[in-house]
Short mmCIF file of C-alpha atoms in Angstrom, two decimals:
data_model
loop_
_atom_site.label_atom_id
_atom_site.label_comp_id
_atom_site.label_asym_id
_atom_site.label_seq_id
_atom_site.Cartn_x
_atom_site.Cartn_y
_atom_site.Cartn_z
CA MET A 290 -43.51 49.80 55.98
CA ILE A 291 -44.99 51.23 59.19
CA THR A 292 -47.14 48.11 59.63
CA GLY A 293 -44.16 45.76 59.33
CA GLY A 294 -41.98 47.94 61.54
CA ALA A 295 -44.63 48.16 64.24
CA PHE A 296 -45.19 44.40 64.15
CA PHE A 297 -41.54 43.41 64.51
CA ILE A 298 -40.77 46.01 67.19
CA LEU A 299 -43.71 44.83 69.27
CA MET A 300 -42.74 41.18 68.75
CA LEU A 301 -39.12 41.81 69.76
CA VAL A 302 -40.16 43.40 73.07
CA GLY A 303 -42.22 40.33 73.93
CA VAL A 304 -45.79 41.41 73.08
CA PRO A 305 -47.99 38.35 72.29
CA ILE A 306 -48.33 37.68 68.56
CA SER A 307 -52.11 38.22 68.53
CA ILE A 308 -51.73 41.68 70.12
CA CYS A 309 -48.88 42.46 67.70
CA LEU A 310 -51.17 41.70 64.74
CA CYS A 311 -53.94 43.94 66.09
CA LEU A 312 -51.66 46.87 66.93
CA ALA A 313 -49.80 46.62 63.61
CA SER A 314 -53.16 46.73 61.82
CA ILE A 315 -54.16 49.83 63.80
CA ALA A 316 -50.83 51.43 62.85
CA PHE A 317 -51.54 50.76 59.17
CA ILE A 318 -55.04 52.25 59.34
CA TRP A 319 -53.71 55.31 61.16
CA ASP A 320 -50.95 55.78 58.58
CA SER A 321 -53.40 55.33 55.67
CA GLY A 322 -55.13 58.59 56.53
CA ASN A 323 -58.52 56.90 56.18
CA PRO A 324 -60.07 56.71 59.68
CA LEU A 325 -63.26 55.18 58.24
CA LEU A 326 -61.34 51.89 58.05
CA PHE A 327 -61.59 51.68 61.86
CA GLN A 328 -65.30 50.98 61.41
CA SER A 329 -64.39 47.67 59.74
CA PHE A 330 -61.90 46.63 62.43
CA VAL A 331 -64.24 44.70 64.76
CA PRO A 332 -66.44 43.23 61.96
CA GLN A 333 -63.31 41.87 60.25
CA MET A 334 -62.12 40.26 63.48
CA PHE A 335 -65.54 38.74 64.13
CA GLY A 336 -65.71 37.46 60.55
CA GLY A 337 -62.39 35.69 61.05
CA VAL A 338 -63.83 33.40 63.73
CA ASP A 339 -67.36 33.17 62.36
CA SER A 340 -66.71 29.71 60.95
CA TYR A 341 -68.37 26.40 61.76
CA GLY A 342 -65.08 24.58 61.20
CA LEU A 343 -63.39 26.38 64.10
CA ILE A 344 -65.74 24.69 66.57
CA SER A 345 -63.61 21.58 66.11
CA ILE A 346 -60.64 23.26 67.84
CA PRO A 347 -61.99 23.20 71.44
CA LEU A 348 -63.38 19.73 70.79
CA PHE A 349 -60.00 18.36 69.66
CA ILE A 350 -58.36 19.99 72.67
CA MET A 351 -60.98 18.38 74.92
CA ILE A 352 -60.16 14.97 73.42
CA GLY A 353 -56.54 15.46 74.46
CA GLU A 354 -57.59 16.44 77.99
CA VAL A 355 -59.80 13.36 78.35
CA MET A 356 -57.11 11.12 76.91
CA ASN A 357 -54.57 12.36 79.45
CA GLY A 358 -56.93 11.95 82.38
CA GLY A 359 -58.36 8.64 81.24
CA GLY A 360 -55.18 6.54 81.05
CA ILE A 361 -55.43 6.17 77.28
CA THR A 362 -51.83 7.29 76.62
CA ARG A 363 -50.34 4.53 78.80
CA ARG A 364 -52.31 1.82 77.00
CA ILE A 365 -51.27 3.07 73.55
CA VAL A 366 -47.61 3.07 74.60
CA ALA A 367 -47.99 -0.47 75.99
CA MET A 368 -49.55 -1.62 72.72
CA ALA A 369 -46.68 -0.12 70.70
CA MET A 370 -44.27 -1.89 73.05
CA ALA A 371 -45.99 -5.21 72.39
CA ILE A 372 -45.84 -4.69 68.61
CA VAL A 373 -42.28 -3.39 68.02
CA GLY A 374 -40.64 -3.30 71.46
CA GLN A 375 -38.69 -6.54 70.99
CA LEU A 376 -36.76 -5.23 67.98
CA LYS A 377 -33.19 -3.93 68.29
CA GLY A 378 -33.66 -0.30 69.21
CA GLY A 379 -37.21 -1.29 70.08
CA LEU A 380 -37.99 1.55 72.49
CA ALA A 381 -37.01 4.11 69.85
CA TYR A 382 -39.49 2.53 67.44
CA VAL A 383 -42.07 2.37 70.24
CA ASN A 384 -41.62 6.10 70.77
CA LEU A 385 -42.43 6.80 67.11
CA VAL A 386 -45.28 4.29 66.74
CA ALA A 387 -46.95 5.43 69.96
CA ASN A 388 -46.63 9.06 68.88
CA MET A 389 -48.19 8.20 65.52
CA PHE A 390 -51.26 6.74 67.26
CA ILE A 391 -51.47 9.51 69.84
CA SER A 392 -51.08 12.26 67.23
CA SER A 393 -54.29 11.00 65.65
CA ILE A 394 -55.99 12.08 68.88
CA LEU A 395 -54.08 15.10 70.21
CA GLY A 396 -53.22 17.16 67.13
CA SER A 397 -50.74 19.41 68.98
CA ALA A 398 -46.95 19.04 68.81
CA THR A 399 -46.10 20.73 72.11
CA ALA A 400 -48.83 18.91 74.06
CA GLN A 401 -47.71 15.62 72.58
CA VAL A 402 -44.04 16.20 73.48
CA ALA A 403 -44.96 17.20 77.04
CA ILE A 404 -46.98 14.02 77.53
CA MET A 405 -44.67 11.56 75.78
CA ALA A 406 -41.44 12.95 77.28
CA LYS A 407 -42.76 12.06 80.75
CA VAL A 408 -43.67 8.55 79.61
CA MET A 409 -40.91 7.52 77.20
CA VAL A 410 -37.66 9.29 78.16
CA PRO A 411 -37.27 7.79 81.67
CA GLU A 412 -38.01 4.31 80.30
CA MET A 413 -35.54 4.71 77.40
CA GLU A 414 -32.89 6.01 79.81
CA ARG A 415 -33.50 3.03 82.13
CA GLN A 416 -32.85 0.62 79.25
CA GLY A 417 -29.55 2.26 78.29
CA TYR A 418 -30.44 5.00 75.78
CA ASP A 419 -28.76 8.38 75.98
CA LYS A 420 -31.18 10.81 77.66
CA THR A 421 -30.44 13.56 75.13
CA PHE A 422 -31.21 11.26 72.20
CA ALA A 423 -34.40 10.00 73.88
CA ALA A 424 -35.64 13.55 74.55
CA GLY A 425 -34.71 14.72 71.03
CA LEU A 426 -36.42 11.73 69.41
CA THR A 427 -39.56 12.45 71.43
CA ALA A 428 -39.47 16.06 70.26
CA TYR A 429 -39.22 15.00 66.60
CA ALA A 430 -41.95 12.43 67.08
CA GLY A 431 -44.11 15.33 68.26
CA MET A 432 -43.94 16.66 64.69
CA LEU A 433 -46.56 14.07 63.83
CA GLY A 434 -49.14 15.89 65.98
CA PRO A 435 -49.87 18.77 63.58
CA ILE A 436 -49.65 16.49 60.51
CA ILE A 437 -51.69 13.34 61.19
CA PRO A 438 -55.36 14.24 61.68
CA PRO A 439 -56.76 15.83 63.72
CA SER A 440 -54.59 18.96 63.55
CA ILE A 441 -55.36 22.37 64.99
CA MET A 442 -52.99 24.02 62.50
CA PHE A 443 -54.80 22.36 59.59
CA VAL A 444 -58.11 23.64 60.95
CA ILE A 445 -56.74 27.19 61.18
CA TYR A 446 -55.30 26.96 57.67
CA SER A 447 -58.53 25.58 56.19
CA VAL A 448 -60.47 28.55 57.57
CA MET A 449 -57.90 31.03 56.25
CA ALA A 450 -57.69 29.35 52.83
CA GLN A 451 -61.46 28.65 52.69
CA VAL A 452 -61.01 24.97 51.90
CA PRO A 453 -63.01 22.12 53.53
CA VAL A 454 -61.62 21.23 56.97
CA SER A 455 -62.24 17.53 56.32
CA ASP A 456 -60.19 17.55 53.10
CA MET A 457 -57.38 19.42 54.84
CA LEU A 458 -57.23 16.95 57.71
CA MET A 459 -57.18 13.93 55.39
CA ALA A 460 -54.38 15.49 53.34
CA GLY A 461 -52.01 15.10 56.28
CA LEU A 462 -52.49 11.35 56.71
CA VAL A 463 -50.16 10.09 53.95
CA PRO A 464 -47.36 12.65 54.70
CA GLY A 465 -47.63 11.75 58.40
CA ILE A 466 -47.20 8.04 57.70
CA LEU A 467 -44.31 8.78 55.31
CA LEU A 468 -42.59 10.88 57.97
CA THR A 469 -42.96 8.03 60.48
CA VAL A 470 -41.37 5.60 57.99
CA LEU A 471 -38.50 8.04 57.31
CA PHE A 472 -37.86 8.49 61.03
CA CYS A 473 -37.87 4.69 61.54
CA THR A 474 -35.34 4.41 58.70
CA VAL A 475 -33.12 6.98 60.44
CA ILE A 476 -33.24 4.94 63.67
CA ALA A 477 -32.27 1.77 61.76
CA ILE A 478 -29.30 3.55 60.15
CA MET A 479 -28.16 5.17 63.42
CA ASP A 480 -28.38 1.78 65.15
CA VAL A 481 -25.49 0.55 62.98
CA TRP A 482 -22.99 2.61 64.99
CA GLN A 483 -24.98 3.41 68.14
CA ASN A 484 -25.88 -0.24 68.86
CA TYR A 485 -29.19 0.45 70.56
CA PRO A 486 -30.43 -2.11 73.13
CA ARG A 487 -33.25 -4.55 72.52
CA GLY A 488 -36.53 -4.09 74.34
CA GLU A 489 -37.81 -6.48 76.95
CA ARG A 490 -39.14 -9.71 75.48
CA MET A 491 -42.80 -10.63 75.82
CA ASP A 492 -44.40 -13.95 75.00
CA TRP A 493 -47.31 -14.06 72.55
CA ALA A 494 -49.90 -14.39 75.32
CA GLN A 495 -48.64 -11.22 77.01
CA ARG A 496 -48.61 -9.34 73.72
CA LEU A 497 -52.15 -10.41 72.97
CA ARG A 498 -53.40 -9.27 76.39
CA VAL A 499 -51.74 -5.86 76.02
CA VAL A 500 -53.05 -5.31 72.50
CA LEU A 501 -56.60 -6.38 73.43
CA ASP A 502 -56.50 -4.02 76.41
CA ALA A 503 -55.50 -1.11 74.14
CA ILE A 504 -57.75 -1.80 71.13
CA PRO A 505 -60.81 0.02 72.53
CA THR A 506 -58.73 3.20 72.91
CA LEU A 507 -58.12 3.13 69.14
CA ILE A 508 -61.85 3.67 68.63
CA ILE A 509 -61.15 7.40 69.09
CA PRO A 510 -58.90 7.92 66.01
CA VAL A 511 -60.97 5.38 64.03
CA VAL A 512 -64.14 7.36 64.74
CA ILE A 513 -62.50 10.69 63.85
CA VAL A 514 -60.63 9.64 60.71
CA GLY A 515 -63.12 7.00 59.57
CA SER A 516 -66.18 9.25 59.78
CA ILE A 517 -64.41 11.94 57.76
CA LEU A 518 -63.02 9.53 55.15
CA THR A 519 -66.38 7.84 54.61
CA GLY A 520 -68.25 11.15 54.46
CA LEU A 521 -70.48 10.27 57.42
CA ALA A 522 -69.39 13.42 59.28
CA ASN A 523 -67.50 16.62 58.71
CA ALA A 524 -64.50 17.56 60.87
CA THR A 525 -66.52 19.33 63.57
CA GLU A 526 -69.04 16.49 63.89
CA ALA A 527 -66.22 13.94 63.95
CA ALA A 528 -64.52 15.90 66.74
CA ALA A 529 -67.76 15.89 68.77
CA VAL A 530 -68.22 12.14 68.33
CA GLY A 531 -64.52 11.57 69.11
CA THR A 532 -64.89 13.55 72.35
CA LEU A 533 -67.86 11.44 73.40
CA ALA A 534 -65.97 8.25 72.55
CA ALA A 535 -62.95 9.38 74.60
CA ILE A 536 -65.16 10.15 77.62
CA LEU A 537 -66.92 6.79 77.44
CA ILE A 538 -63.68 4.84 77.02
CA GLY A 539 -61.96 6.74 79.83
CA ARG A 540 -64.90 6.19 82.17
CA PHE A 541 -66.07 2.65 81.40
CA TRP A 542 -63.05 0.87 79.85
CA THR A 543 -59.90 2.30 81.46
CA ARG A 544 -61.97 3.45 84.48
CA GLN A 545 -59.50 6.22 85.23
CA LEU A 546 -61.79 9.11 84.29
CA SER A 547 -64.37 10.50 86.67
CA PHE A 548 -67.29 12.59 85.46
CA ARG A 549 -66.35 15.03 88.22
CA ASP A 550 -63.12 15.77 86.30
CA LEU A 551 -64.97 16.93 83.18
CA PRO A 552 -65.80 20.53 84.27
CA ALA A 553 -62.12 21.29 84.96
CA MET A 554 -61.13 19.71 81.64
CA MET A 555 -63.72 21.83 79.83
CA VAL A 556 -62.39 24.99 81.47
CA ARG A 557 -58.79 24.20 80.45
CA SER A 558 -59.91 23.36 76.91
CA GLY A 559 -61.91 26.60 76.72
CA ILE A 560 -58.98 28.73 77.88
CA TYR A 561 -56.58 27.22 75.35
CA ALA A 562 -59.18 27.41 72.57
CA ALA A 563 -59.83 31.08 73.40
CA VAL A 564 -56.14 31.84 72.93
CA VAL A 565 -56.09 30.09 69.55
CA LEU A 566 -59.35 31.68 68.35
CA PHE A 567 -58.25 35.19 69.34
CA LEU A 568 -55.12 34.58 67.29
CA VAL A 569 -57.32 33.64 64.32
CA ALA A 570 -59.42 36.79 64.81
CA ALA A 571 -56.29 38.95 64.92
CA ALA A 572 -55.04 37.21 61.77
CA ALA A 573 -58.27 38.11 59.97
CA ILE A 574 -57.78 41.85 60.52
CA PHE A 575 -54.07 41.59 59.64
CA SER A 576 -54.88 39.72 56.41
CA TRP A 577 -57.46 42.37 55.50
CA VAL A 578 -54.85 45.09 56.04
CA LEU A 579 -52.33 43.27 53.84
CA VAL A 580 -54.84 42.87 51.02
CA TYR A 581 -55.89 46.54 51.31
CA GLY A 582 -52.24 47.53 51.12
CA ARG A 583 -51.68 45.31 48.05
CA VAL A 584 -48.84 43.45 49.77
CA PRO A 585 -49.56 40.07 48.09
CA GLN A 586 -49.40 41.70 44.66
CA ALA A 587 -46.03 43.29 45.44
CA VAL A 588 -44.61 40.02 46.74
CA ALA A 589 -46.01 38.13 43.72
CA ALA A 590 -44.22 40.50 41.35
CA TRP A 591 -40.92 39.80 43.10
CA VAL A 592 -41.44 36.03 43.35
CA GLN A 593 -42.12 35.72 39.62
CA THR A 594 -38.66 37.12 38.93
CA VAL A 595 -37.15 34.28 40.99
CA ALA A 596 -39.42 31.25 40.45
CA GLU A 597 -40.44 30.31 36.92
CA ASP A 598 -42.52 27.19 37.65
CA PRO A 599 -44.58 25.68 40.51
CA VAL A 600 -41.83 23.34 41.75
CA THR A 601 -39.29 26.16 41.97
CA PHE A 602 -41.87 28.28 43.78
CA MET A 603 -42.58 25.51 46.31
CA LEU A 604 -38.86 25.04 46.94
CA LEU A 605 -38.56 28.79 47.55
CA VAL A 606 -41.54 28.63 49.91
CA ASN A 607 -39.84 25.79 51.81
CA VAL A 608 -36.81 27.98 52.45
CA ILE A 609 -38.88 31.03 53.43
CA LEU A 610 -41.17 29.16 55.81
CA LEU A 611 -38.34 27.17 57.36
CA VAL A 612 -36.52 30.41 58.19
CA ILE A 613 -39.72 31.98 59.57
CA GLY A 614 -40.49 28.82 61.56
CA THR A 615 -37.13 29.01 63.35
CA ALA A 616 -38.14 32.31 64.96
CA ILE A 617 -41.95 32.21 65.15
CA ASP A 618 -44.23 29.45 66.43
CA GLY A 619 -46.31 27.42 63.97
CA ALA A 620 -49.80 28.92 64.21
CA PRO A 621 -48.62 32.58 64.27
CA GLY A 622 -46.23 31.84 61.41
CA LEU A 623 -49.09 30.30 59.43
CA ILE A 624 -51.27 33.32 60.11
CA MET A 625 -48.57 35.75 59.02
CA THR A 626 -47.53 34.03 55.80
CA VAL A 627 -50.67 32.43 54.32
CA PRO A 628 -52.39 35.73 53.35
CA ILE A 629 -49.28 36.71 51.37
CA LEU A 630 -48.10 33.43 49.85
CA LEU A 631 -51.34 31.51 49.23
CA PRO A 632 -52.76 33.92 46.59
CA ILE A 633 -49.45 33.72 44.72
CA ALA A 634 -49.44 29.91 44.89
CA THR A 635 -53.02 29.50 43.63
CA GLU A 636 -53.42 32.40 41.20
CA VAL A 637 -49.92 32.67 39.71
CA TYR A 638 -48.67 29.08 39.80
CA GLY A 639 -51.93 27.11 39.92
CA ILE A 640 -50.96 25.15 43.04
CA ASP A 641 -53.75 23.36 44.90
CA PRO A 642 -54.41 25.22 48.19
CA ILE A 643 -54.60 21.93 50.11
CA HIS A 644 -51.19 20.86 48.82
CA PHE A 645 -49.76 24.26 49.70
CA GLY A 646 -51.26 24.02 53.20
CA VAL A 647 -49.68 20.63 53.92
CA VAL A 648 -46.23 21.88 52.89
CA ALA A 649 -46.67 25.10 54.87
CA VAL A 650 -47.76 23.33 58.06
CA ILE A 651 -44.93 20.76 57.93
CA ASN A 652 -42.39 23.54 57.33
CA LEU A 653 -43.58 25.60 60.25
CA THR A 654 -43.83 22.51 62.46
CA LEU A 655 -40.20 21.74 61.62
CA GLY A 656 -39.51 25.23 62.97
CA PHE A 657 -40.56 23.85 66.39
CA LEU A 658 -37.31 21.84 66.18
CA SER A 659 -34.94 24.49 64.82
CA PRO A 660 -32.99 27.17 66.69
CA PRO A 661 -33.33 29.85 67.97
CA VAL A 662 -36.87 29.01 69.19
CA GLY A 663 -37.14 25.21 68.87
CA LEU A 664 -40.22 25.13 71.10
CA CYS A 665 -40.54 21.32 71.15
CA PHE A 666 -36.91 21.00 72.27
CA PHE A 667 -37.53 23.45 75.10
CA VAL A 668 -40.63 21.51 76.17
CA ALA A 669 -38.68 18.23 76.12
CA SER A 670 -35.82 19.90 78.02
CA ALA A 671 -38.17 21.26 80.68
CA VAL A 672 -39.62 17.79 81.26
CA THR A 673 -36.41 15.73 81.10
CA GLY A 674 -33.53 18.12 81.92
CA ALA A 675 -31.71 17.36 78.63
CA LYS A 676 -29.64 20.18 77.08
CA VAL A 677 -31.36 21.87 74.13
CA GLY A 678 -28.20 22.54 72.07
CA ARG A 679 -26.91 18.99 72.31
CA MET A 680 -30.41 17.64 71.63
CA PHE A 681 -30.45 19.49 68.29
CA ILE A 682 -27.02 18.15 67.26
CA VAL A 683 -27.74 14.53 68.25
CA THR A 684 -30.99 14.45 66.26
CA LEU A 685 -29.81 16.22 63.08
CA PRO A 686 -30.47 13.11 60.92
CA PHE A 687 -34.18 13.45 61.74
CA PHE A 688 -34.07 17.07 60.57
CA PHE A 689 -32.68 15.98 57.20
CA ALA A 690 -35.35 13.24 56.96
CA ALA A 691 -38.07 15.87 57.47
CA CYS A 692 -36.46 18.06 54.79
CA LEU A 693 -36.48 15.06 52.42
CA LEU A 694 -40.22 14.68 53.00
CA LEU A 695 -40.74 18.36 52.17
CA LEU A 696 -38.75 17.94 48.97
CA LEU A 697 -40.87 14.93 47.94
CA LEU A 698 -44.11 16.78 48.70
CA SER A 699 -42.95 19.81 46.70
CA ILE A 700 -42.14 17.70 43.64
CA PHE A 701 -45.05 15.23 43.94
CA PRO A 702 -48.25 17.05 45.02
CA SER A 703 -50.24 13.79 44.74
CA LEU A 704 -48.67 12.62 48.02
CA SER A 705 -50.67 15.24 49.91
CA LEU A 706 -53.77 15.14 47.69
CA LEU A 707 -54.22 11.35 47.66
CA LEU A 708 -56.92 11.30 50.37
CA ALA A 709 -57.90 14.97 50.32
CA ASN A 710 -60.81 14.63 47.93
#
């Protein structure tokens, strides 16, 4: 009780989540009357980040930095425009298709929204789209970042759940493609009454030139996903090779990256990675405290009175995580809930930990787009000036499409396990 109270009080006054986790753990040890537990505090934190798989996090972040500085984003958007831009509502489809390709490089929802909102929203507004809709669509397209590999949240989960990072990353590929298809279906339905404009026409020669110019940039996701799928590399090795490929493409193909820019990119990647890794270390001590206090066992006893089978349990988890995701960002929410819910899922209901992880990550990512926090909406608003409240209302159909995907994943685990093994 003291641990939970300390955590929520600290969080409400604006203390960073990682510090909240550490201080709440200290409060628990102090209240336990066993000061010897303090001797395990630092070793538990160190053990939380003593994982080879976590090395992929700064590497994936570095790929995003190189991609931004190397002009790769612009070429991917141009390629998507050449493929689907001529359709009715073409720019809306371009937004989704480009985000699907870019998410296979960035792996971060907020970073993806910040980049794509600058690129896509002004162009959509110029061609007659409502700015609020354009910004909201870009925010929802950012959901693909933590789902389609690579994904920082999947890496964090795989370390917490002690499952192979490579399997976890591959598990997000099919759900990510399904979500893209569902979002495209929503655009087609909304077009019936919104009457979206057609994109600018391009002849076949122009399309071919644009696609050929962008194809080398696709080497990055092909190297990352292909090396993992074929077993030639694990996630960390694939991230290293992907980083090298991004540097070479940015320097010698797009010619917009200078080697002099790399030190600054490395520093920015290191700072962001340090924040994420300290959060993982704080989660390790918090998880240890929860296990010591037998919190998962107490929650399991209650859950079994409500959910009688795995599907019912997963539906209950969807509701719980969606509520948590509306108030707490994705990675902290993952860190807070996995130590409690995962043992129940695997030991009581026999649910595959990879399947559970996919559902958990998508739920908490959807929290990026739900009030009161709605971080992706705030990012899109900061870049474009669109109103957050109206953005949420205009894009509600996309919210229901994401909920439909969660329902399908909860009932059919094979959708997330198809490529995992």
